[in-house]
Coordinates of N, CA and C in Angstrom, one line a residue:
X1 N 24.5 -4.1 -3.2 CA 23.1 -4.1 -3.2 C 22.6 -3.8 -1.8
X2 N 21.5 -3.1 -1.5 CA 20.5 -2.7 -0.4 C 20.4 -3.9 0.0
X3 N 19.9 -3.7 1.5 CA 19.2 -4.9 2.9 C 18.0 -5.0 1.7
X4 N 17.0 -3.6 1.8 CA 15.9 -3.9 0.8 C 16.1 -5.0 -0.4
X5 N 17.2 -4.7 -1.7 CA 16.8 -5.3 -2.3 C 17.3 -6.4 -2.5
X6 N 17.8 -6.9 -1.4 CA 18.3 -8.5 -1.1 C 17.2 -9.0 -0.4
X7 N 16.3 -8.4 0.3 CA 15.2 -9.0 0.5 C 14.3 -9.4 -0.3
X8 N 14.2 -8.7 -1.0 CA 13.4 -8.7 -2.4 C 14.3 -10.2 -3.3
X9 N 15.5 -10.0 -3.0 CA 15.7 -11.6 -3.5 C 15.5 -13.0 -3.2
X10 N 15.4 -12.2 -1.8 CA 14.6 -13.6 -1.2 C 13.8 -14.6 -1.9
X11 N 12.4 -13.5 -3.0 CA 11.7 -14.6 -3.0 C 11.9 -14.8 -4.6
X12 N 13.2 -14.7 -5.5 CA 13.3 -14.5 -6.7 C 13.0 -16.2 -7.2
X13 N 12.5 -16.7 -8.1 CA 12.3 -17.8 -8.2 C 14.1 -18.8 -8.6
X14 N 15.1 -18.0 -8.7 CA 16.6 -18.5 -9.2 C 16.5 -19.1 -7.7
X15 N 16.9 -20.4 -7.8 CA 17.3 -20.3 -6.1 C 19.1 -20.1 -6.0
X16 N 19.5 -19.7 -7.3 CA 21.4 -19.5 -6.9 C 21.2 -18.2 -6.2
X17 N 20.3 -16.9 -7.3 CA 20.3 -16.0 -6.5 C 19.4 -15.9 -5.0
X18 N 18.9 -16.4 -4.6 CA 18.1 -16.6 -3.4 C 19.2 -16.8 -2.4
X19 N 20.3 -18.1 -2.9 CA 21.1 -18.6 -1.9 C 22.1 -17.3 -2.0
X20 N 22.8 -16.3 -2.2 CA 23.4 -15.4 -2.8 C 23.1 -14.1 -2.1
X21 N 21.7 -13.9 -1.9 CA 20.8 -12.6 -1.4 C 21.0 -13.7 0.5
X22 N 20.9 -14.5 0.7 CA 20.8 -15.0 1.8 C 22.7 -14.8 2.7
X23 N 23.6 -15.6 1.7 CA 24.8 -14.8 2.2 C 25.3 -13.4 2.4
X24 N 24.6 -12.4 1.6 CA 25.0 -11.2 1.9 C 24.1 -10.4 2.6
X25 N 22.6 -11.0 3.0 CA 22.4 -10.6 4.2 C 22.9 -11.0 5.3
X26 N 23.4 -11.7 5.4 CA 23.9 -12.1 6.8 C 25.1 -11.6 6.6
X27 N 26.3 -11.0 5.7 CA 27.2 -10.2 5.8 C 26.6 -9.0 6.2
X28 N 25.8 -8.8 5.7 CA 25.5 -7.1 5.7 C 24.4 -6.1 6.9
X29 N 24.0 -7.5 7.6 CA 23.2 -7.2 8.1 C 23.4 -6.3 9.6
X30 N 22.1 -5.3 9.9 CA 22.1 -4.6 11.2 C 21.4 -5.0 12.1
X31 N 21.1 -4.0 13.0 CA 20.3 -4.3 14.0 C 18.3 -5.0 14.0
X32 N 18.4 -4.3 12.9 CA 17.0 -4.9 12.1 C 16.6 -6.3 11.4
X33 N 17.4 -6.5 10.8 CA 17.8 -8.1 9.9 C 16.8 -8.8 10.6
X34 N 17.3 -9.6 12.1 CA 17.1 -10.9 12.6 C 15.5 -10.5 12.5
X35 N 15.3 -9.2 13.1 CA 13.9 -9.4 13.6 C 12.8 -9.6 12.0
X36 N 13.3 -8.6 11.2 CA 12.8 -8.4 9.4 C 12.3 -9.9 9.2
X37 N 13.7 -10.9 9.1 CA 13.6 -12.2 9.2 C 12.6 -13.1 9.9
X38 N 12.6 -12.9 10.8 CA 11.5 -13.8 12.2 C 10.2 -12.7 11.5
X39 N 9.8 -11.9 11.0 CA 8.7 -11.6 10.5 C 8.2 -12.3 9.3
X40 N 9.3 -12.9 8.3 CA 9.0 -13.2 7.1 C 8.2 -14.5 7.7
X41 N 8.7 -15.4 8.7 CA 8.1 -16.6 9.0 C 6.6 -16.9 8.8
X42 N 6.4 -15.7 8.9 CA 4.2 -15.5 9.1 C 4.1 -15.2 7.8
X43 N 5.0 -15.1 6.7 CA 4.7 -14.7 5.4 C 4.1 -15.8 4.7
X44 N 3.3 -15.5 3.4 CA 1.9 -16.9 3.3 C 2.7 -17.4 2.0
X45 N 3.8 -16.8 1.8 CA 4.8 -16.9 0.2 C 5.5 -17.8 1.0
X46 N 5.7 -19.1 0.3 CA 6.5 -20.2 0.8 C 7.9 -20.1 0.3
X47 N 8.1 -19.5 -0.7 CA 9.6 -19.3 -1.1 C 10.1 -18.6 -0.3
X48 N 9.8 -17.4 0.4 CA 10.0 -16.5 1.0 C 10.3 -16.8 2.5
X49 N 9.4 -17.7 2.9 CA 9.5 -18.0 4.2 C 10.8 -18.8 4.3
X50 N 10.9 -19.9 3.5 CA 11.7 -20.6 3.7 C 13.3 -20.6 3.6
X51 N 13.2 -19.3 2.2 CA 14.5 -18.7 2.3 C 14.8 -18.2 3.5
X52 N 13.7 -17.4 4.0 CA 14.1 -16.6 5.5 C 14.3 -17.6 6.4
X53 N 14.0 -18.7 6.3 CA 14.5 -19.8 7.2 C 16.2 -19.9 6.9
X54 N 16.2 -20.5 5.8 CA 17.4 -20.5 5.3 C 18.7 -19.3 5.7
X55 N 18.5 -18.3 5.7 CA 19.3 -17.0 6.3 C 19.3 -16.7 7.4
X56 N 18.5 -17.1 8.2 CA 18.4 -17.2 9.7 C 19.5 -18.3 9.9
X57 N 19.5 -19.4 9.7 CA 20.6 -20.2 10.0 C 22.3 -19.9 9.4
X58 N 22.0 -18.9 8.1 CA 23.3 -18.5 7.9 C 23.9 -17.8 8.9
X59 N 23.5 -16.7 9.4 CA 23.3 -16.0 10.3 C 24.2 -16.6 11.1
X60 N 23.4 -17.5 12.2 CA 24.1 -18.3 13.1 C 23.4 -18.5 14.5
X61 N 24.4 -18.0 15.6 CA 24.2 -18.2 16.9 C 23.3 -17.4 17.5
X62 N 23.3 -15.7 16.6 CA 22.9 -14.5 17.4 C 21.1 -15.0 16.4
X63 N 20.8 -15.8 15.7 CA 19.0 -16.0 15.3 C 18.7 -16.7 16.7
X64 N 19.2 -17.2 17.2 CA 18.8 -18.6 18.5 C 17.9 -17.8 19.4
X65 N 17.8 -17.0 19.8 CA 17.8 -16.6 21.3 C 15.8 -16.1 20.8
X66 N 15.9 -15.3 19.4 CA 14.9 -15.0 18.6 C 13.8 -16.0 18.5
X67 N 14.9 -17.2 17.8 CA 14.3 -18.6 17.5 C 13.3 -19.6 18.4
X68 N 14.3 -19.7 19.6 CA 13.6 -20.1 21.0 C 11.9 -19.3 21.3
X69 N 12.2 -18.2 20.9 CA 11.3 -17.5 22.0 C 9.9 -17.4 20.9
X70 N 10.4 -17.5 19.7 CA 9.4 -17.5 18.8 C 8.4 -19.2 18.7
X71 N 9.6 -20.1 19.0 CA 9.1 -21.3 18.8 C 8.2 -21.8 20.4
X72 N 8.6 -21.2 20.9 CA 7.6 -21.1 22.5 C 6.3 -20.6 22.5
X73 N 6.2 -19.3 21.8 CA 5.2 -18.2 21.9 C 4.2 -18.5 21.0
X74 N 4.9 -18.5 19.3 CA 3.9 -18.3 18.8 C 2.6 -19.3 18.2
X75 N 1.1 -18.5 18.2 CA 0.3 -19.2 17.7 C 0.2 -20.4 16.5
X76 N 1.0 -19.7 15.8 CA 1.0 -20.2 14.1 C 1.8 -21.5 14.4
X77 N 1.0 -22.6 14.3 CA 2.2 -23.8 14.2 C 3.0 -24.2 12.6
X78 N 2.8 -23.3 11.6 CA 3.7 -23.5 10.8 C 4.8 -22.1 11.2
X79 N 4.3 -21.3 11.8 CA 5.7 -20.4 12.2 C 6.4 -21.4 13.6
X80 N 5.7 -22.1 14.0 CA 7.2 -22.5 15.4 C 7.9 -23.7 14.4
X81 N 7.2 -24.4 13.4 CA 8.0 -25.4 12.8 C 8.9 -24.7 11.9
X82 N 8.8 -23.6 11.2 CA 9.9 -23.0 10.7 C 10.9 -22.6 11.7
X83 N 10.6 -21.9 12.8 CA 11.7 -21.3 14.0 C 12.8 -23.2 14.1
X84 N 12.1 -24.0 14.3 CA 12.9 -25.2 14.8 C 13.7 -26.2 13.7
X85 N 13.0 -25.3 12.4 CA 13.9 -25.4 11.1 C 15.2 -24.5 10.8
X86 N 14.8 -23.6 11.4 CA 15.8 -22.3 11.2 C 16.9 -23.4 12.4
X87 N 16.8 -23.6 13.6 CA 17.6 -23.9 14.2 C 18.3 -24.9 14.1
X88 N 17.5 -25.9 13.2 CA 18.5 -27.1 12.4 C 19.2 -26.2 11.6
X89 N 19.1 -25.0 10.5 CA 20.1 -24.8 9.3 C 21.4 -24.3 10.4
X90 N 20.9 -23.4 11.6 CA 21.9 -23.1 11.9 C 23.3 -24.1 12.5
X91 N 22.8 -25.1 12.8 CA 23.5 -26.2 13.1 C 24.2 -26.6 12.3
X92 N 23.5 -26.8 11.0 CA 24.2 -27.1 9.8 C 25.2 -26.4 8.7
X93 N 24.7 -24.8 9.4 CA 25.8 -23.8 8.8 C 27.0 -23.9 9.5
X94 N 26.7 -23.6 10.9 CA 27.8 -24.0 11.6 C 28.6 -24.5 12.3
X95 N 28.8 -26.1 12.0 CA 29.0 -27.1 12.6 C 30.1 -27.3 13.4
X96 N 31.1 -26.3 13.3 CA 32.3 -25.8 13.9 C 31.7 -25.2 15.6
X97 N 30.9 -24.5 15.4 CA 30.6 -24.2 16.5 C 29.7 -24.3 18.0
X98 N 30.0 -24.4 19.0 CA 29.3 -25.0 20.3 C 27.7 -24.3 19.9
X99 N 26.7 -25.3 19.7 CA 25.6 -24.8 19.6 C 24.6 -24.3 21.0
X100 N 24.2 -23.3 21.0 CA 24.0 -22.6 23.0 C 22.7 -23.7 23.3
X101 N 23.0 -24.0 24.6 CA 21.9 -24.7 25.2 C 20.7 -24.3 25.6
X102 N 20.4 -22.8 25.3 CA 19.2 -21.9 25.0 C 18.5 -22.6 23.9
X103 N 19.0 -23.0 22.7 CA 18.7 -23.8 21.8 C 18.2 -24.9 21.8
X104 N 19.0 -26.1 22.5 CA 18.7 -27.3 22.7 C 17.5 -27.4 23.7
X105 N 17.6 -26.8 24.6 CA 16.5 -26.3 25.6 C 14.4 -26.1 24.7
X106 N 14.9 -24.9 24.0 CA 14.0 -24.2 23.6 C 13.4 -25.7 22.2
X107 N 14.2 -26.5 21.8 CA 14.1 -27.7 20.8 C 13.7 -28.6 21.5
X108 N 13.6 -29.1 23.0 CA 13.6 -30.0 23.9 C 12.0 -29.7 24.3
X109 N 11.4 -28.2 24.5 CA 10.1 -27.9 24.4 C 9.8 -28.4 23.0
X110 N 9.6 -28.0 22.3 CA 9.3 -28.2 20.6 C 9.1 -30.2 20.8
X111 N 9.7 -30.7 21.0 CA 9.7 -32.2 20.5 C 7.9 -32.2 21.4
X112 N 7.7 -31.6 22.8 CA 6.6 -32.0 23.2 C 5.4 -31.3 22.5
X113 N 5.6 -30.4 21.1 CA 4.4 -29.5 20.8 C 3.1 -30.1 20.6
X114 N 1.8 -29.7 20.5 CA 0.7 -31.0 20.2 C 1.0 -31.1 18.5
X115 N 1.5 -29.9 17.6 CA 1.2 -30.1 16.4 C 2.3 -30.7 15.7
X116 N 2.0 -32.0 15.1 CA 2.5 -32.6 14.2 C 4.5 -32.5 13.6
X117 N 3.5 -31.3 13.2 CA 4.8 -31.0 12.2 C 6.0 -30.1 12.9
X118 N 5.4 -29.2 14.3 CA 6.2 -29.0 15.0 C 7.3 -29.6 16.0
X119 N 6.5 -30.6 16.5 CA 7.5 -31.7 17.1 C 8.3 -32.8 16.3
X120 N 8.3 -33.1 15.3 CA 8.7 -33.5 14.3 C 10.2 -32.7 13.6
X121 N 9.5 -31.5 13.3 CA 11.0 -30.6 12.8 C 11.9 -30.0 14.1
X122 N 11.4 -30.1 15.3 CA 12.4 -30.3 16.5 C 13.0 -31.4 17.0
X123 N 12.6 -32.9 16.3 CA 13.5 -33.9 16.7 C 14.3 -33.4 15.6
X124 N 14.1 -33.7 14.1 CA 14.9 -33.5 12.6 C 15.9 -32.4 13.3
X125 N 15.4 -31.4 14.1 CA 16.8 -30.2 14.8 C 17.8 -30.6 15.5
X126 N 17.6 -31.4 16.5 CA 18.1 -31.4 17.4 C 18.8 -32.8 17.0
X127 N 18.5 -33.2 16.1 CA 19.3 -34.8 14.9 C 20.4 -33.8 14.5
X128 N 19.8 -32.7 13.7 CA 21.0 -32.2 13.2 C 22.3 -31.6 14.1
X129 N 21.7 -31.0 15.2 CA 22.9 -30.8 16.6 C 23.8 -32.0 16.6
X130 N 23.1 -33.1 17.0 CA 24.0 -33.8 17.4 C 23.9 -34.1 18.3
X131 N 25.6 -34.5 18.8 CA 26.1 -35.4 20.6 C 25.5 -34.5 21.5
X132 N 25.5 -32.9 21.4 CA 25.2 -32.2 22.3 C 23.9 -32.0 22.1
X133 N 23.0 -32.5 21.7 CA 21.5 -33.0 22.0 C 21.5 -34.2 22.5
X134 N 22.2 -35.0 22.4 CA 21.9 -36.2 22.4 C 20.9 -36.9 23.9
X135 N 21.3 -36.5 25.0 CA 20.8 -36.5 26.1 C 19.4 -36.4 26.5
X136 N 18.9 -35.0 25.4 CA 17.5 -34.5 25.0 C 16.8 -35.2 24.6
X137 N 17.5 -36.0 23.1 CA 17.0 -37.1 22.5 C 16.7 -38.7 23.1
X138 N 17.7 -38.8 24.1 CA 17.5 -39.9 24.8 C 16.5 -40.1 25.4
X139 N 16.4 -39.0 26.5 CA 15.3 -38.6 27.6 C 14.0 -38.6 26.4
X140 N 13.7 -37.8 25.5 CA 12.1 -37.8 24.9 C 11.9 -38.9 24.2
X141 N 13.3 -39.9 24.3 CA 12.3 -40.9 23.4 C 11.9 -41.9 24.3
X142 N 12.7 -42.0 25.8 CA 12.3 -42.8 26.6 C 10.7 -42.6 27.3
X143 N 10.6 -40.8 27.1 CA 9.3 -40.4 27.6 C 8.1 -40.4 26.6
X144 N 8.1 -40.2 25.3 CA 7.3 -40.1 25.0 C 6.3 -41.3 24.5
X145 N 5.3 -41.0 24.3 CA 4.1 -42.3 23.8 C 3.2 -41.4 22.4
X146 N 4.4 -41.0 21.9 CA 3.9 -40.8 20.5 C 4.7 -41.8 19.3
X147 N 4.4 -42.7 18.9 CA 5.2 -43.2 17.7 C 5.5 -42.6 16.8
X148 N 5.1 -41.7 16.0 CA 5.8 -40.9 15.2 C 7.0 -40.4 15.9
X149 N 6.9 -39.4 16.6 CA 7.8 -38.6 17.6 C 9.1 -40.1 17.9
X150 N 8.7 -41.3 19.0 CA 9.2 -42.1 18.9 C 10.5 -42.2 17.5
X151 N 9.6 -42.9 16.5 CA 10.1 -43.2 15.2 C 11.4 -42.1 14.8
X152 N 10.6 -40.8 14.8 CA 11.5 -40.0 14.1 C 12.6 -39.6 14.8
X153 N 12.9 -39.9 16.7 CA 14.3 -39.7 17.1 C 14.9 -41.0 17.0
X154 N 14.8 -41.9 16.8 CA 15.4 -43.3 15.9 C 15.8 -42.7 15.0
X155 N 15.2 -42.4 14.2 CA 16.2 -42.1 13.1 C 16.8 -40.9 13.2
X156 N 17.0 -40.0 14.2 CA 17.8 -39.1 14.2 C 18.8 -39.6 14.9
X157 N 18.7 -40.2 15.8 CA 19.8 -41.4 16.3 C 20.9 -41.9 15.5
X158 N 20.1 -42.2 14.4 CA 20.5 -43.2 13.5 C 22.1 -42.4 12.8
X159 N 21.9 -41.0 13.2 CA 23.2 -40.2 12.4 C 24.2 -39.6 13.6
X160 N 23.8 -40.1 14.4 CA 24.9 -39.0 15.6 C 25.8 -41.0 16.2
X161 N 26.8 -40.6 15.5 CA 28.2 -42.0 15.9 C 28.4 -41.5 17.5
X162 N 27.8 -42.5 18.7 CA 28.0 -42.6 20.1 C 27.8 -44.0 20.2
X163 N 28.4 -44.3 21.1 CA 27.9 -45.9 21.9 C 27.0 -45.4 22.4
X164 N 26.2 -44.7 23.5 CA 25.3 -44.8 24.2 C 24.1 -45.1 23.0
X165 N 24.0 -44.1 21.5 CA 23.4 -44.7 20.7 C 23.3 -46.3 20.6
X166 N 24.3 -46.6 20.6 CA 24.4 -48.2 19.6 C 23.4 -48.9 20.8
X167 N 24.4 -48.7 21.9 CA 23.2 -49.3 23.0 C 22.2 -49.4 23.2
X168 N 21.3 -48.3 23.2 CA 19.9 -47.5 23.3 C 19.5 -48.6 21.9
X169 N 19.8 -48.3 20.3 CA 19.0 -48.8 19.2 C 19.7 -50.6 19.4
X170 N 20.5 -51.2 20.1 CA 20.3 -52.3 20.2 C 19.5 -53.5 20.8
X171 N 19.1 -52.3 21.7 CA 18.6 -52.5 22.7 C 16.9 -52.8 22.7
X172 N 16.9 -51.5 21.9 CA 15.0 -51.8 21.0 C 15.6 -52.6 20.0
X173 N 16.5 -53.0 19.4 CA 16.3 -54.2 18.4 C 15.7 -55.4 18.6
X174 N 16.3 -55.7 20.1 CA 16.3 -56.7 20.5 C 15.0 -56.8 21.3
X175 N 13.9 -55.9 21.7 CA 13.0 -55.9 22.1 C 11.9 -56.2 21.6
X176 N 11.2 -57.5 21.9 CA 10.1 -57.7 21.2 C 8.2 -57.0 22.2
X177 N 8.6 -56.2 22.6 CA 7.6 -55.6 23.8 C 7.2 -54.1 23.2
X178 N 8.3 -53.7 22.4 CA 8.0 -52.6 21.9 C 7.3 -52.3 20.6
X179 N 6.5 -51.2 19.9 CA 5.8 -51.4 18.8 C 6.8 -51.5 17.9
X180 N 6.3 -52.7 17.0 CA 6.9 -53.2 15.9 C 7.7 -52.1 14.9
X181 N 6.7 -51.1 14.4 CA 7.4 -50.2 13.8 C 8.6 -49.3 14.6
X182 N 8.5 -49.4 15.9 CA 9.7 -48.4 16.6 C 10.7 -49.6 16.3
X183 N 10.6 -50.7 16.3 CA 11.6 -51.5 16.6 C 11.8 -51.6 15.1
X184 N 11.6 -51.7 14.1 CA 12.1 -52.1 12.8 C 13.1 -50.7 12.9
X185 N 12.3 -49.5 12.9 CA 13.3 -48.4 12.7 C 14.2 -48.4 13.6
X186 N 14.1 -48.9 14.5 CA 15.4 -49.1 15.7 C 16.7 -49.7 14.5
X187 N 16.3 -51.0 14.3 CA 17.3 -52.0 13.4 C 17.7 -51.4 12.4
X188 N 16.6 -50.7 11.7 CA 17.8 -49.8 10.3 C 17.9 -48.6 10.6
X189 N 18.1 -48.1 11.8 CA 19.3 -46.7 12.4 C 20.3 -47.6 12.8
X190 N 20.3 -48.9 13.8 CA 21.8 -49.5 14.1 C 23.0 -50.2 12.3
X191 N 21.8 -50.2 11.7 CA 22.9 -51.3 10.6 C 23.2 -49.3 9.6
X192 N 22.0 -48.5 9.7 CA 23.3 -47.6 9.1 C 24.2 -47.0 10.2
X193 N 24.1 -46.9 11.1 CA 25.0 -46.1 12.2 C 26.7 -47.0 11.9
X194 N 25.9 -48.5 11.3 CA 27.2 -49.5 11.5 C 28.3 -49.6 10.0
X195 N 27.3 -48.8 8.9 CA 27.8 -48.4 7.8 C 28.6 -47.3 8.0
X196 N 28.4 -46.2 8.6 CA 29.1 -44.9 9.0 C 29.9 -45.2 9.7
X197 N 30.0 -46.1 10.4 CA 31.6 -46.4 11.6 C 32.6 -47.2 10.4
X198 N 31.8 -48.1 9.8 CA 32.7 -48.9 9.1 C 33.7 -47.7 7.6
X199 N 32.7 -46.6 7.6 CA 33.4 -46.0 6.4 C 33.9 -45.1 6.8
X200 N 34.0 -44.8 8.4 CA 35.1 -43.7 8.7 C 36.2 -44.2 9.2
X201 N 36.2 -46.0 9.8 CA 37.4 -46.6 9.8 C 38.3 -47.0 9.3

């Protein structure tokens, strides 16, 4: 099948064939692909967009560099929240491999964006990284004074198995100075962090 008409599957409402058109573009793809891709983002078809999110992270390493520069630049804050979604799948595609610090970098902007949903899908990213965010995540939750933002790297915390974690979320457990709601979610990221240790022991 054509780059074309795997595109065109993109937005098929099957999502087997969607997931299917997304693997063989990223086999088959040239010099054109990534960018085709980072165009669909601005697309107003939500199935469409999000599949192209979705293929962007099959992809891999070589969307990043794309991803960063889109999530910096552009106007549209539902396009930089998709770029910082694209860069969670790719984490999640490829979890075998060293994720570039171009990435973590370009996600470490994103957590400070003013809109919502974009600093939000850059903690949920940089959760999905992992240890090698973790540093990122430490530092913006110590800095920021947004509770949501707050909140939501607690719970991305809550999946990456480190001591410096356990310390950091025991640490707001045990804090009664902090807003209540950071601290409750502090307590249920340490007791599941404590479920995950106990079930890989």
């Amino acid at each position: 099948m054509s780059l074309d008409n795997l595109f065109a599957q993109l937005k098929h409402p099957n999502p087997n064939l969607r997931k299917r058109a997304r693997q063989e573009i990223a086999e088959q793809r040239d010099e054109k692909t990534i960018p085709r891709l980072m165009e669909n983002l601005e697309d107003e078809d939500m199935v469409y967009r999000r599949a192209s999110v979705k293929a962007l992270g099959v992809i891999g390493v070589d969307s990043i560099p794309y991803l960063v520069e889109s999530l910096a630049s552009k106007e549209d804050a539902t396009v930089r929240a998709s770029c910082a979604k694209a860069l969670a799948q790719v984490a999640v595609n490829h979890p075998d491999e060293p994720f570039p610090q171009q990435g973590i970098e370009g996600l470490r902007q994103g957590v400070d964006d003013e809109n919502p949903v974009v600093n939000l899908s850059s903690v949920m990213a940089l959760g999905a990284i992992g240890n090698p965010a973790l540093d990122v995540l430490l530092e913006a939750l110590n800095t920021t004074d947004n509770i949501a933002v707050g909140v939501a790297i607690v719970n991305a915390l809550g999946g990456i198995n480190d001591n410096l974690v356990r310390e950091k979320l025991t640490q707001m457990s045990n804090d009664d100075f902090i807003d209540p709601y950071l601290k409750e979610s502090a307590v249920s990221a340490l007791s599941r962090l404590e479920m995950v240790a106990k079930y890989n022991s």
